[in-house]
């Protein structure tokens, strides 16, 4: 039937998780379930987002819209697929670019594999410290 066809197309069963839950509400519930009182026995501290943290999570790409299966609480997503030979070729080229230190070429190849990839520059990326020569290390 319809579900069999979706599975053959690479479909993945997805549970319908309902509405999102705020983390602060979850923290309150966990404190209470532990027999404590939020704000009295234990505080919840808001530290802000760290670099790279998201405020929400996208479970699917826009082209991977989960569809109803006819069963309550169960949906099915059909992921995008990539030809294995093409993906292998691009990955091999990416390894070569990385070994050659050609970040620009590696990023172009990554964009071929993941079209929605957006490079945000070097913000938040730390370079490994230069090792220097033995004489330079001993001088410090």
Coordinates of C-alpha atoms in Angstrom, one line a residue:
X1 CA 0.0 0.0 0.0
X2 CA 0.9 3.6 0.4
X3 CA 3.2 3.1 3.4
X4 CA 5.1 0.3 1.5
X5 CA 5.6 2.7 -1.4
X6 CA 6.9 5.4 1.0
X7 CA 9.3 2.9 2.6
X8 CA 10.7 1.9 -0.7
X9 CA 11.4 5.5 -1.5
X10 CA 13.5 5.7 1.7
X11 CA 10.8 6.7 4.1
X12 CA 11.6 7.0 7.8
X13 CA 8.9 6.5 10.5
X14 CA 8.7 9.6 12.8
X15 CA 6.7 9.8 16.0
X16 CA 4.5 12.9 16.3
X17 CA 5.9 14.4 19.5
X18 CA 3.2 17.0 19.9
X19 CA 3.9 20.6 20.8
X20 CA 7.4 21.7 21.8
X21 CA 8.1 22.0 25.5
X22 CA 10.0 24.9 27.0
X23 CA 13.2 23.8 28.8
X24 CA 12.4 26.0 31.8
X25 CA 9.1 24.3 32.3
X26 CA 10.8 20.9 32.0
X27 CA 13.3 22.0 34.6
X28 CA 10.5 23.1 37.0
X29 CA 8.8 19.7 36.6
X30 CA 12.0 17.8 37.2
X31 CA 12.8 19.8 40.4
X32 CA 9.2 19.2 41.7
X33 CA 9.4 15.4 40.8
X34 CA 12.7 15.3 42.8
X35 CA 10.7 16.5 45.8
X36 CA 12.2 20.0 45.8
X37 CA 10.9 23.5 45.4
X38 CA 12.1 25.6 42.4
X39 CA 13.5 28.9 43.5
X40 CA 13.8 27.8 47.2
X41 CA 15.6 24.5 47.4
X42 CA 17.2 24.8 44.0
X43 CA 17.6 27.7 41.5
X44 CA 17.3 27.7 37.7
X45 CA 20.0 29.9 36.3
X46 CA 19.7 31.4 32.8
X47 CA 23.2 31.6 31.3
X48 CA 22.3 32.6 27.7
X49 CA 23.1 30.8 24.5
X50 CA 26.7 29.8 23.8
X51 CA 28.3 30.2 20.3
X52 CA 26.7 27.6 18.0
X53 CA 23.7 26.8 20.3
X54 CA 20.3 26.9 18.7
X55 CA 17.0 28.2 20.3
X56 CA 15.0 25.6 18.3
X57 CA 15.7 22.4 16.4
X58 CA 14.6 21.8 12.9
X59 CA 14.0 18.0 12.7
X60 CA 13.5 18.0 8.9
X61 CA 14.7 19.9 5.9
X62 CA 12.0 21.8 4.0
X63 CA 12.0 19.2 1.3
X64 CA 11.6 16.3 3.8
X65 CA 8.1 17.2 5.0
X66 CA 6.7 14.4 7.2
X67 CA 3.5 13.0 5.9
X68 CA 0.6 11.3 7.7
X69 CA 0.6 7.5 7.6
X70 CA -3.0 6.9 8.5
X71 CA -2.0 5.9 12.0
X72 CA -2.4 8.3 14.8
X73 CA 0.9 9.7 16.2
X74 CA 3.0 8.2 13.4
X75 CA 4.3 10.1 10.4
X76 CA 6.7 9.3 7.7
X77 CA 9.5 11.4 6.2
X78 CA 11.1 10.7 2.9
X79 CA 14.7 11.9 3.1
X80 CA 16.7 13.2 0.2
X81 CA 19.1 10.7 -1.3
X82 CA 22.5 11.1 -2.9
X83 CA 24.1 8.8 -5.5
X84 CA 26.7 6.8 -3.6
X85 CA 29.3 7.0 -6.4
X86 CA 28.9 10.8 -6.5
X87 CA 29.0 11.2 -2.7
X88 CA 32.2 9.0 -2.6
X89 CA 33.8 11.0 -5.3
X90 CA 33.0 14.3 -3.6
X91 CA 34.3 13.0 -0.2
X92 CA 37.5 11.8 -1.8
X93 CA 38.0 15.2 -3.4
X94 CA 37.2 16.9 0.0
X95 CA 39.8 14.7 1.8
X96 CA 42.4 15.8 -0.9
X97 CA 41.5 19.5 -0.5
X98 CA 41.8 19.2 3.3
X99 CA 45.1 17.5 3.2
X100 CA 46.4 20.2 0.8
X101 CA 45.1 22.9 3.2
X102 CA 42.7 24.2 0.6
X103 CA 39.7 25.2 2.8
X104 CA 38.0 27.1 0.0
X105 CA 37.9 24.0 -2.3
X106 CA 36.7 21.8 0.7
X107 CA 33.9 24.3 1.4
X108 CA 32.8 24.3 -2.3
X109 CA 32.7 20.5 -2.3
X110 CA 30.8 20.4 1.0
X111 CA 28.2 22.8 -0.6
X112 CA 27.8 20.2 -3.4
X113 CA 26.9 17.5 -0.8
X114 CA 24.8 19.8 1.4
X115 CA 23.2 22.5 -0.8
X116 CA 21.7 24.4 2.1
X117 CA 25.1 24.7 3.9
X118 CA 26.0 28.3 4.7
X119 CA 29.6 29.0 5.7
X120 CA 29.6 31.6 8.5
X121 CA 33.4 32.3 8.3
X122 CA 35.9 31.6 11.0
X123 CA 33.8 33.0 13.9
X124 CA 34.0 30.6 16.8
X125 CA 36.6 28.4 15.1
X126 CA 39.9 28.2 16.8
X127 CA 43.1 27.5 14.9
X128 CA 45.5 25.0 16.4
X129 CA 48.5 26.8 17.9
X130 CA 51.6 26.9 15.7
X131 CA 54.1 24.3 17.0
X132 CA 57.2 26.3 16.1
X133 CA 60.8 24.9 16.2
X134 CA 62.5 23.4 19.2
X135 CA 64.6 26.5 19.5
X136 CA 61.5 28.8 19.6
X137 CA 59.9 26.6 22.3
X138 CA 63.0 26.5 24.4
X139 CA 63.4 30.3 24.2
X140 CA 60.1 31.0 26.0

